[in-house]
């Protein structure tokens, strides 16, 4: 088993290019099957979740091949419409294949995505969007059987702007007859990226990035090449790491406007940040101060995925910082681990209050989920002594080389066998 060992106390200095966004790549990999042709995802990050998507695609009959840094998917030979439970459980976002398989095959069989690391993650909005387009969905003992040979464009209003439900509805709508209008759609940059990809394939999708997305279904689609946007959560992680440890880092490849709420919070905490298009520079002396309450909400609000890493950055800040988690019911499993390192955090329901402490101590801690795991590393970089972070498979789902990147910035960090 592998673990990360990090010794705190070193400032971070240098320059990095941030890899493409996991949350763009995954729905786009699902979307490749709509083309019935060859698509190439350029400079695709090698993440566990990307490998899991590749396995699903192979199971469906697609040819999936790494060509250097690019990932090629040829879906011309797609021959199945089911995803076995074993693959569904490997990755929570596997449900995004539902809309794409349905659009391509007229039917889909899969099970509920496994686990519940952030509290319940229902898929009722996904299913009701598909039902509105005429799909018949039967649920039986955790298995889903969907039929929709004749999907019809429809007006869909999401009761909340779910990212996954918006993506599933867009993908299914590409295979439906007529116009679909999705109201109260999620506005995340990754949805805009999915639209860009689908347009390159020949689809007619507009409005992504606003609350209303329109899809003219039934267009003939073809293969394309696409490079996804930079990962705003990976960028946020490195900014939080340098903010807390101190130093001077430059990040390339990510649009600073996609993480403006995170940048604003770090500026308020005392960091100097300058940004231009796809470059961000952060300078910090490592002595942060508490900031006004951080409330997570759908984009363009503060991202729930950056809550844990910002919290880790604020652990030694002078004063108090309140976090309110509004997107997921239970996204504070990292708190107990951070407290093992000496953090002072009070938790009540959706609210966590961090009182800055003068120092953190290295400890043995365990990743509870992907971003919570990254938060433990951010805490370790500013702790006295050695922190050993276990269960790092969570981190590998979303960071292609967290350890290597931080080591290149000067951190005393390594992966060890335990
Ligand atoms: C996506 C991201 C994830 C991020 C989240 C919120 C991907 C692969 N993952 O997850 O990293 O944390 O957005 O920004 O892009 N909900 C329902 N019913 C549904 C669907 C969602 O009640 O049918 C609820 C969820 O339980 C949650 C909220 O809506 O409380 C937001 O979830 P959603 O936006 O769907 O997140 P994901 O797409 O799963």
Tab-separated table of C-alpha atoms and ligand atoms in Angstrom:
chain	number	residue	atom	x	y	z
A	1	UNK	CA	0.000	0.000	0.000
A	2	UNK	CA	1.192	3.513	-0.717
A	3	UNK	CA	1.148	6.599	1.469
A	4	UNK	CA	2.371	10.181	1.156
A	5	UNK	CA	4.974	11.428	3.578
A	6	UNK	CA	5.342	15.184	3.869
A	7	UNK	CA	7.564	17.233	6.138
A	8	UNK	CA	6.305	20.748	6.696
A	9	UNK	CA	8.156	24.015	6.883
A	10	UNK	CA	9.391	24.592	3.345
A	11	UNK	CA	8.131	27.419	1.201
A	12	UNK	CA	6.860	26.620	-2.296
A	13	UNK	CA	8.515	28.292	-5.249
A	14	UNK	CA	8.352	27.777	-8.990
A	15	UNK	CA	6.071	27.279	-11.928
A	16	UNK	CA	3.653	24.512	-12.918
A	17	UNK	CA	1.198	23.735	-15.680
A	18	UNK	CA	-2.095	22.514	-14.297
A	19	UNK	CA	-3.552	19.418	-15.968
A	20	UNK	CA	-6.950	19.271	-17.658
A	21	UNK	CA	-10.032	19.229	-15.476
A	22	UNK	CA	-11.221	15.812	-14.314
A	23	UNK	CA	-14.769	17.109	-14.273
A	24	UNK	CA	-14.481	18.106	-17.941
A	25	UNK	CA	-12.721	14.980	-19.111
A	26	UNK	CA	-15.167	12.490	-17.543
A	27	UNK	CA	-18.402	13.715	-19.177
A	28	UNK	CA	-16.505	14.283	-22.430
A	29	UNK	CA	-15.279	10.678	-22.392
A	30	UNK	CA	-18.908	9.602	-21.973
A	31	UNK	CA	-19.871	11.930	-24.822
A	32	UNK	CA	-17.378	10.304	-27.207
A	33	UNK	CA	-19.768	7.376	-27.658
A	34	UNK	CA	-22.336	9.647	-29.323
A	35	UNK	CA	-19.993	10.114	-32.289
A	36	UNK	CA	-19.719	6.483	-33.420
A	37	UNK	CA	-16.326	7.624	-34.645
A	38	UNK	CA	-12.852	8.389	-33.309
A	39	UNK	CA	-12.322	11.177	-30.788
A	40	UNK	CA	-9.006	12.263	-29.337
A	41	UNK	CA	-8.764	13.920	-25.942
A	42	UNK	CA	-5.510	15.825	-26.111
A	43	UNK	CA	-3.205	15.923	-23.096
A	44	UNK	CA	-5.648	13.874	-21.099
A	45	UNK	CA	-4.585	13.596	-17.443
A	46	UNK	CA	-3.774	10.082	-16.221
A	47	UNK	CA	-6.201	9.874	-13.350
A	48	UNK	CA	-7.787	6.838	-11.728
A	49	UNK	CA	-11.229	8.143	-12.754
A	50	UNK	CA	-10.029	8.463	-16.361
A	51	UNK	CA	-8.822	4.833	-16.253
A	52	UNK	CA	-12.206	3.805	-14.828
A	53	UNK	CA	-13.999	5.642	-17.663
A	54	UNK	CA	-11.686	3.900	-20.126
A	55	UNK	CA	-12.693	0.529	-18.678
A	56	UNK	CA	-16.371	1.375	-19.045
A	57	UNK	CA	-15.791	2.424	-22.660
A	58	UNK	CA	-13.871	-0.791	-23.403
A	59	UNK	CA	-16.623	-2.847	-21.793
A	60	UNK	CA	-19.125	-1.138	-24.112
A	61	UNK	CA	-17.032	-2.225	-27.102
A	62	UNK	CA	-15.036	0.965	-27.771
A	63	UNK	CA	-11.365	0.960	-28.592
A	64	UNK	CA	-9.508	3.099	-26.055
A	65	UNK	CA	-5.833	3.789	-26.489
A	66	UNK	CA	-3.245	6.126	-25.042
A	67	UNK	CA	-1.196	7.789	-27.761
A	68	UNK	CA	1.508	9.499	-25.752
A	69	UNK	CA	-0.366	12.105	-23.705
A	70	UNK	CA	-3.542	11.879	-25.805
A	71	UNK	CA	-6.390	9.451	-25.206
A	72	UNK	CA	-8.087	8.073	-28.298
A	73	UNK	CA	-11.590	6.622	-28.130
A	74	UNK	CA	-13.048	4.853	-31.168
A	75	UNK	CA	-16.712	4.140	-30.468
A	76	UNK	CA	-17.579	2.747	-33.914
A	77	UNK	CA	-17.650	-0.794	-32.530
A	78	UNK	CA	-19.880	-0.051	-29.529
A	79	UNK	CA	-21.871	-3.218	-28.996
A	80	UNK	CA	-23.314	-3.122	-25.467
A	81	UNK	CA	-25.508	-0.805	-23.461
A	82	UNK	CA	-24.908	-2.109	-19.946
A	83	UNK	CA	-22.383	-1.144	-17.282
A	84	UNK	CA	-21.699	-3.854	-14.701
A	85	UNK	CA	-21.957	-3.013	-11.032
A	86	UNK	CA	-18.213	-3.525	-10.534
A	87	UNK	CA	-17.451	-0.645	-12.932
A	88	UNK	CA	-20.290	1.562	-11.689
A	89	UNK	CA	-18.909	1.374	-8.186
A	90	UNK	CA	-15.371	2.301	-9.198
A	91	UNK	CA	-16.345	5.853	-9.948
A	92	UNK	CA	-19.289	7.877	-8.761
A	93	UNK	CA	-19.575	9.884	-11.950
A	94	UNK	CA	-20.149	6.728	-14.026
A	95	UNK	CA	-23.823	7.706	-14.035
A	96	UNK	CA	-22.945	10.292	-16.690
A	97	UNK	CA	-22.764	7.424	-19.200
A	98	UNK	CA	-26.515	6.922	-18.828
A	99	UNK	CA	-27.611	9.787	-21.088
A	100	UNK	CA	-24.937	9.024	-23.672
A	101	UNK	CA	-25.666	5.275	-23.887
A	102	UNK	CA	-29.391	5.964	-24.088
A	103	UNK	CA	-28.912	8.468	-26.895
A	104	UNK	CA	-26.711	6.084	-28.857
A	105	UNK	CA	-28.420	2.724	-28.202
A	106	UNK	CA	-31.986	3.587	-27.231
A	107	UNK	CA	-31.531	1.635	-24.031
A	108	UNK	CA	-29.179	1.442	-21.065
A	109	UNK	CA	-28.742	-0.846	-18.105
A	110	UNK	CA	-26.673	0.109	-15.110
A	111	UNK	CA	-26.715	0.157	-11.344
A	112	UNK	CA	-26.674	3.011	-8.890
A	113	UNK	CA	-23.221	4.539	-8.520
A	114	UNK	CA	-21.694	3.134	-5.344
A	115	UNK	CA	-20.830	4.559	-1.955
A	116	UNK	CA	-21.700	7.896	-0.406
A	117	UNK	CA	-18.592	9.751	0.646
A	118	UNK	CA	-20.213	13.195	0.690
A	119	UNK	CA	-23.596	12.200	2.065
A	120	UNK	CA	-26.424	10.943	-0.114
A	121	UNK	CA	-25.891	11.504	-3.838
A	122	UNK	CA	-29.275	10.789	-5.368
A	123	UNK	CA	-29.799	10.673	-9.136
A	124	UNK	CA	-33.492	11.570	-9.134
A	125	UNK	CA	-32.889	14.735	-11.203
A	126	UNK	CA	-30.966	12.744	-13.824
A	127	UNK	CA	-33.798	10.226	-14.103
A	128	UNK	CA	-36.609	12.754	-14.166
A	129	UNK	CA	-34.848	14.714	-16.956
A	130	UNK	CA	-34.602	11.526	-19.023
A	131	UNK	CA	-38.219	10.631	-18.267
A	132	UNK	CA	-39.310	14.070	-19.469
A	133	UNK	CA	-37.703	13.198	-22.811
A	134	UNK	CA	-39.781	10.038	-22.943
A	135	UNK	CA	-37.356	7.489	-21.479
A	136	UNK	CA	-38.903	4.678	-19.450
A	137	UNK	CA	-36.804	4.015	-16.388
A	138	UNK	CA	-37.321	1.015	-14.151
A	139	UNK	CA	-35.529	0.804	-10.854
A	140	UNK	CA	-35.221	-2.584	-9.207
A	141	UNK	CA	-32.946	-3.490	-6.277
A	142	UNK	CA	-30.292	-0.917	-7.177
A	143	UNK	CA	-30.417	-1.741	-10.897
A	144	UNK	CA	-31.669	0.704	-13.505
A	145	UNK	CA	-33.149	-0.345	-16.816
A	146	UNK	CA	-33.824	2.523	-19.230
A	147	UNK	CA	-35.502	2.368	-22.604
A	148	UNK	CA	-35.811	5.311	-24.923
A	149	UNK	CA	-35.689	4.326	-28.585
A	150	UNK	CA	-37.657	7.415	-29.431
A	151	UNK	CA	-36.454	10.229	-27.165
A	152	UNK	CA	-38.236	13.507	-27.797
A	153	UNK	CA	-36.924	17.010	-27.212
A	154	UNK	CA	-38.594	18.485	-24.127
A	155	UNK	CA	-38.634	21.353	-21.668
A	156	UNK	CA	-36.788	20.244	-18.559
A	157	UNK	CA	-36.640	22.294	-15.398
A	158	UNK	CA	-34.132	21.083	-12.843
A	159	UNK	CA	-35.194	21.716	-9.242
A	160	UNK	CA	-31.537	22.462	-8.473
A	161	UNK	CA	-28.651	23.132	-10.842
A	162	UNK	CA	-27.078	19.680	-10.630
A	163	UNK	CA	-23.895	19.396	-12.693
A	164	UNK	CA	-24.331	15.707	-13.478
A	165	UNK	CA	-28.054	15.974	-14.258
A	166	UNK	CA	-27.393	18.897	-16.622
A	167	UNK	CA	-24.704	16.881	-18.415
A	168	UNK	CA	-26.856	13.747	-18.632
A	169	UNK	CA	-29.771	15.760	-20.021
A	170	UNK	CA	-27.540	17.440	-22.633
A	171	UNK	CA	-26.086	14.105	-23.763
A	172	UNK	CA	-29.480	12.414	-24.016
A	173	UNK	CA	-30.915	15.460	-25.798
A	174	UNK	CA	-28.289	15.118	-28.548
A	175	UNK	CA	-29.954	11.819	-29.464
A	176	UNK	CA	-33.545	13.061	-29.092
A	177	UNK	CA	-35.805	14.280	-31.856
A	178	UNK	CA	-36.418	18.040	-31.708
A	179	UNK	CA	-35.445	20.772	-29.313
A	180	UNK	CA	-34.656	20.327	-25.627
A	181	UNK	CA	-34.502	23.301	-23.297
A	182	UNK	CA	-32.931	22.721	-19.882
A	183	UNK	CA	-33.895	25.404	-17.375
A	184	UNK	CA	-32.040	26.009	-14.099
A	185	UNK	CA	-29.066	24.240	-15.666
A	186	UNK	CA	-25.741	24.154	-13.827
A	187	UNK	CA	-23.380	26.884	-15.098
A	188	UNK	CA	-20.003	25.319	-14.305
A	189	UNK	CA	-17.134	25.940	-16.776
A	190	UNK	CA	-16.976	22.177	-17.330
A	191	UNK	CA	-20.456	22.318	-18.861
A	192	UNK	CA	-19.270	25.018	-21.251
A	193	UNK	CA	-16.372	22.712	-22.129
A	194	UNK	CA	-18.782	19.828	-22.797
A	195	UNK	CA	-20.742	22.138	-25.114
A	196	UNK	CA	-17.524	23.067	-26.970
A	197	UNK	CA	-16.722	19.382	-27.427
A	198	UNK	CA	-20.228	18.469	-28.600
A	199	UNK	CA	-20.208	21.330	-31.106
A	200	UNK	CA	-16.912	20.073	-32.519
A	201	UNK	CA	-18.682	16.711	-32.985
A	202	UNK	CA	-21.413	18.467	-34.967
A	203	UNK	CA	-24.053	18.814	-32.235
A	204	UNK	CA	-26.146	21.929	-31.851
A	205	UNK	CA	-25.929	22.994	-28.226
A	206	UNK	CA	-26.080	26.551	-26.951
A	207	UNK	CA	-26.441	28.446	-23.716
A	208	UNK	CA	-23.928	26.493	-21.591
A	209	UNK	CA	-22.586	28.775	-18.897
A	210	UNK	CA	-26.046	30.310	-18.476
A	211	UNK	CA	-29.031	28.820	-16.650
A	212	UNK	CA	-30.730	27.801	-19.915
A	213	UNK	CA	-29.151	25.257	-22.240
A	214	UNK	CA	-30.777	24.429	-25.574
A	215	UNK	CA	-30.029	21.319	-27.625
A	216	UNK	CA	-31.287	20.648	-31.141
A	217	UNK	CA	-31.231	16.862	-31.190
A	218	UNK	CA	-30.692	14.363	-33.945
A	219	UNK	CA	-27.776	16.019	-35.732
A	220	UNK	CA	-25.312	13.631	-37.398
A	221	UNK	CA	-22.176	13.520	-35.249
A	222	UNK	CA	-18.573	12.730	-36.055
A	223	UNK	CA	-15.225	12.395	-34.302
A	224	UNK	CA	-13.070	15.339	-33.238
A	225	UNK	CA	-10.005	16.352	-31.257
A	226	UNK	CA	-10.364	18.318	-28.055
A	227	UNK	CA	-8.230	19.660	-25.253
A	228	UNK	CA	-10.177	20.176	-22.034
A	229	UNK	CA	-9.959	23.265	-19.832
A	230	UNK	CA	-7.447	23.372	-16.979
A	231	UNK	CA	-8.520	21.984	-13.618
A	232	UNK	CA	-9.673	24.854	-11.410
A	233	UNK	CA	-9.749	22.615	-8.321
A	234	UNK	CA	-6.198	21.356	-8.820
A	235	UNK	CA	-5.152	24.992	-9.285
A	236	UNK	CA	-7.044	25.968	-6.122
A	237	UNK	CA	-5.232	23.189	-4.243
A	238	UNK	CA	-1.785	24.462	-5.256
A	239	UNK	CA	-2.732	28.063	-4.462
A	240	UNK	CA	-3.971	27.025	-1.012
A	241	UNK	CA	-0.801	24.990	-0.471
A	242	UNK	CA	1.467	27.950	-1.295
A	243	UNK	CA	-0.738	30.367	0.655
A	244	UNK	CA	-0.347	28.267	3.792
A	245	UNK	CA	3.288	27.192	3.386
A	246	UNK	CA	4.381	30.579	2.052
A	247	UNK	CA	6.296	31.166	-1.171
A	248	UNK	CA	5.870	32.387	-4.710
A	249	UNK	CA	4.265	30.147	-7.343
A	250	UNK	CA	3.031	30.581	-10.890
A	251	UNK	CA	0.372	28.332	-12.367
A	252	UNK	CA	-0.253	28.026	-16.093
A	253	UNK	CA	-3.037	26.462	-18.110
A	254	UNK	CA	-6.046	27.393	-16.023
A	255	UNK	CA	-8.387	30.334	-16.560
A	256	UNK	CA	-8.222	32.478	-13.432
A	257	UNK	CA	-11.847	33.534	-13.917
A	258	UNK	CA	-12.874	29.929	-13.196
A	259	UNK	CA	-11.561	30.220	-9.653
A	260	UNK	CA	-12.205	33.867	-8.884
A	261	UNK	CA	-13.994	33.094	-5.593
A	262	UNK	CA	-10.999	31.078	-4.378
A	263	UNK	CA	-8.601	33.835	-5.464
A	264	UNK	CA	-10.691	36.465	-3.655
A	265	UNK	CA	-10.693	34.396	-0.446
A	266	UNK	CA	-6.900	33.952	-0.553
A	267	UNK	CA	-6.379	37.652	-1.241
A	268	UNK	CA	-8.534	38.468	1.749
A	269	UNK	CA	-6.375	36.097	3.800
A	270	UNK	CA	-3.328	38.210	2.891
A	271	UNK	CA	-1.884	36.655	-0.286
A	272	UNK	CA	-0.763	38.732	-3.247
A	273	UNK	CA	-2.260	37.283	-6.392
A	274	UNK	CA	-1.963	38.511	-9.951
A	275	UNK	CA	-3.637	36.801	-12.853
A	276	UNK	CA	-3.904	37.119	-16.572
A	277	UNK	CA	-5.923	34.812	-18.845
A	278	UNK	CA	-4.487	31.377	-18.098
A	279	UNK	CA	-1.743	32.367	-15.674
A	280	UNK	CA	-1.924	32.938	-11.953
A	281	UNK	CA	0.840	34.039	-9.602
A	282	UNK	CA	0.555	33.844	-5.822
A	283	UNK	CA	2.951	35.291	-3.270
A	284	UNK	CA	2.457	34.556	0.408
A	285	UNK	CA	4.518	34.944	3.565
A	286	UNK	CA	2.602	32.032	5.076
A	287	UNK	CA	1.094	34.248	7.763
A	288	UNK	CA	-2.593	34.354	6.853
A	289	UNK	CA	-5.519	35.996	8.592
A	290	UNK	CA	-9.077	34.699	9.035
A	291	UNK	CA	-11.601	35.679	6.359
A	292	UNK	CA	-15.324	36.353	6.048
A	293	UNK	CA	-17.573	33.254	5.906
A	294	UNK	CA	-16.965	30.912	3.003
A	295	UNK	CA	-20.291	29.594	1.707
A	296	UNK	CA	-20.158	26.908	-0.947
A	297	UNK	CA	-22.731	27.061	-3.717
A	298	UNK	CA	-23.126	26.123	-7.374
A	299	UNK	CA	-20.971	28.046	-9.865
A	300	UNK	CA	-20.265	30.960	-9.915
A	301	UNK	CA	-20.307	30.583	-6.123
A	302	UNK	CA	-17.463	29.192	-4.036
A	303	UNK	CA	-16.854	25.588	-5.186
A	304	UNK	CA	-17.625	22.823	-2.722
A	305	UNK	CA	-14.625	20.979	-4.175
A	306	UNK	CA	-12.289	23.716	-2.886
A	307	UNK	CA	-13.805	23.890	0.597
A	308	UNK	CA	-11.489	21.307	2.167
A	309	UNK	CA	-8.249	22.695	0.721
A	310	UNK	CA	-9.100	26.272	1.692
A	311	UNK	CA	-10.001	25.091	5.171
A	312	UNK	CA	-6.592	23.409	5.419
A	313	UNK	CA	-4.939	26.680	4.381
A	314	UNK	CA	-6.777	28.602	7.117
A	315	UNK	CA	-5.824	26.310	10.013
A	316	UNK	CA	-2.981	28.554	11.220
A	317	UNK	CA	-4.516	31.853	10.117
A	318	UNK	CA	-4.849	34.563	12.731
A	319	UNK	CA	-8.504	34.708	13.810
A	320	UNK	CA	-11.525	32.668	12.883
A	321	UNK	CA	-12.990	31.498	9.594
A	322	UNK	CA	-16.454	30.040	9.148
A	323	UNK	CA	-17.323	27.566	6.391
A	324	UNK	CA	-20.898	26.805	5.338
A	325	UNK	CA	-21.275	23.767	3.092
A	326	UNK	CA	-24.422	24.276	1.048
A	327	UNK	CA	-23.936	21.800	-1.797
A	328	UNK	CA	-23.433	18.437	-0.089
A	329	UNK	CA	-24.957	17.254	3.146
A	330	UNK	CA	-21.829	15.856	4.711
A	331	UNK	CA	-18.599	17.103	3.319
A	332	UNK	CA	-16.553	17.522	6.454
A	333	UNK	CA	-15.027	14.075	6.897
A	334	UNK	CA	-11.554	15.615	6.621
A	335	UNK	CA	-12.206	17.693	9.749
A	336	UNK	CA	-11.550	14.857	12.214
A	337	UNK	CA	-8.263	14.083	10.440
A	338	UNK	CA	-7.171	17.746	10.455
A	339	UNK	CA	-7.885	17.848	14.189
A	340	UNK	CA	-5.410	14.991	14.703
A	341	UNK	CA	-2.797	17.466	13.484
A	342	UNK	CA	-3.790	20.003	16.111
A	343	UNK	CA	-6.385	22.009	14.185
A	344	UNK	CA	-9.122	23.745	16.168
A	345	UNK	CA	-12.359	23.209	14.236
A	346	UNK	CA	-15.884	23.229	15.604
A	347	UNK	CA	-18.448	21.444	13.537
A	348	UNK	CA	-22.194	21.718	13.620
A	349	UNK	CA	-24.263	20.443	10.744
A	350	UNK	CA	-23.341	22.361	7.627
A	351	UNK	CA	-21.131	24.833	9.498
A	352	UNK	CA	-17.469	24.453	10.428
A	353	UNK	CA	-15.665	27.138	12.398
A	354	UNK	CA	-11.889	27.168	12.164
A	355	UNK	CA	-9.972	28.984	14.920
A	356	UNK	CA	-6.419	29.552	13.815
A	357	UNK	CA	-3.775	27.774	15.941
A	358	UNK	CA	-0.116	28.865	16.192
A	359	UNK	CA	1.163	25.522	14.937
A	360	UNK	CA	0.148	22.173	13.476
A	361	UNK	CA	1.931	18.923	14.257
A	362	UNK	CA	2.737	16.168	11.802
A	363	UNK	CA	0.586	13.074	12.372
A	364	UNK	CA	-0.633	9.884	10.721
A	365	UNK	CA	-3.881	10.713	8.920
A	366	UNK	CA	-6.159	9.004	6.373
A	367	UNK	CA	-7.803	10.386	3.269
A	368	UNK	CA	-11.549	10.249	3.554
A	369	UNK	CA	-12.286	11.395	-0.003
A	370	UNK	CA	-10.526	13.032	-2.952
A	371	UNK	CA	-10.467	16.721	-1.959
A	372	UNK	CA	-10.383	15.926	1.753
A	373	UNK	CA	-7.231	13.918	1.023
A	374	UNK	CA	-5.608	16.851	-0.781
A	375	UNK	CA	-6.490	19.015	2.231
A	376	UNK	CA	-4.460	16.712	4.491
A	377	UNK	CA	-1.429	17.245	2.259
A	378	UNK	CA	-1.961	21.031	2.367
A	379	UNK	CA	-2.051	20.792	6.167
A	380	UNK	CA	1.078	18.609	6.198
A	381	UNK	CA	3.047	21.218	4.221
A	382	UNK	CA	2.662	23.717	7.074
A	383	UNK	CA	2.906	21.292	10.009
A	384	UNK	CA	5.931	20.770	12.217
A	385	UNK	CA	7.426	17.342	11.649
A	386	UNK	CA	6.305	14.522	9.395
A	387	UNK	CA	2.746	13.849	8.302
A	388	UNK	CA	1.883	10.475	6.840
A	389	UNK	CA	-1.208	10.516	4.647
A	390	UNK	CA	-2.741	7.091	4.039
A	391	UNK	CA	-5.468	5.822	1.690
A	392	UNK	CA	-4.061	7.978	-1.108
A	393	UNK	CA	-5.997	6.134	-3.813
A	394	UNK	CA	-8.619	8.841	-3.213
A	395	UNK	CA	-6.110	11.533	-4.243
A	396	UNK	CA	-5.121	9.633	-7.392
A	397	UNK	CA	-8.704	9.844	-8.630
A	398	UNK	CA	-8.251	13.546	-9.320
A	399	UNK	CA	-4.575	14.604	-9.237
A	400	UNK	CA	-2.264	13.112	-11.841
A	401	UNK	CA	0.889	13.843	-9.827
A	402	UNK	CA	0.220	15.768	-6.630
A	403	UNK	CA	3.432	14.575	-4.991
A	404	UNK	CA	5.623	15.273	-8.035
A	405	UNK	CA	4.119	18.717	-8.573
A	406	UNK	CA	4.598	19.779	-4.943
A	407	UNK	CA	8.129	18.326	-4.903
A	408	UNK	CA	8.941	20.376	-8.013
A	409	UNK	CA	7.756	23.451	-6.100
A	410	UNK	CA	10.248	22.584	-3.362
A	411	UNK	CA	8.113	20.683	-0.855
A	412	UNK	CA	9.690	17.931	1.172
A	413	UNK	CA	7.251	15.261	0.068
A	414	UNK	CA	7.394	11.699	-1.254
A	415	UNK	CA	5.331	8.633	-1.882
A	416	UNK	CA	6.284	5.657	0.274
A	417	UNK	CA	5.341	1.991	0.454
A	418	UNK	CA	3.771	0.979	3.788
B	1	LIG	C1	-20.172	17.382	-9.708
B	1	LIG	C2	-18.678	17.224	-9.637
B	1	LIG	C3	-18.209	17.248	-8.188
B	1	LIG	C4	-18.717	18.502	-7.490
B	1	LIG	C5	-20.218	18.654	-7.692
B	1	LIG	C6	-20.754	19.976	-7.159
B	1	LIG	C7	-18.185	15.905	-11.584
B	1	LIG	C8	-17.685	14.621	-12.131
B	1	LIG	N1	-18.300	15.969	-10.256
B	1	LIG	O1	-20.744	16.258	-9.025
B	1	LIG	O2	-16.791	17.229	-8.176
B	1	LIG	O3	-18.449	18.398	-6.111
B	1	LIG	O4	-20.545	18.595	-9.084
B	1	LIG	O5	-20.095	21.043	-7.746
B	1	LIG	O6	-18.395	16.855	-12.316
B	1	LIG	N2	-28.558	16.080	-6.305
B	1	LIG	C9	-29.809	15.574	-6.083
B	1	LIG	N3	-30.385	14.801	-7.074
B	1	LIG	C10	-29.744	14.538	-8.233
B	1	LIG	C11	-28.455	15.077	-8.457
B	1	LIG	C12	-27.874	15.851	-7.469
B	1	LIG	O7	-30.407	15.777	-5.040
B	1	LIG	O8	-30.316	13.833	-9.090
B	1	LIG	C13	-27.898	16.904	-5.259
B	1	LIG	C14	-26.635	16.253	-4.718
B	1	LIG	O9	-26.930	15.319	-3.707
B	1	LIG	C15	-25.874	17.438	-4.204
B	1	LIG	C16	-26.245	18.546	-5.195
B	1	LIG	O10	-27.435	18.097	-5.835
B	1	LIG	O11	-26.314	17.772	-2.924
B	1	LIG	C17	-25.208	18.874	-6.230
B	1	LIG	O12	-24.836	17.708	-6.895
B	1	LIG	P1	-24.365	17.700	-8.422
B	1	LIG	O13	-24.212	19.082	-8.914
B	1	LIG	O14	-25.245	16.779	-9.184
B	1	LIG	O15	-22.924	17.047	-8.285
B	1	LIG	P2	-22.286	15.936	-9.206
B	1	LIG	O16	-22.671	16.152	-10.619
B	1	LIG	O17	-22.495	14.584	-8.591
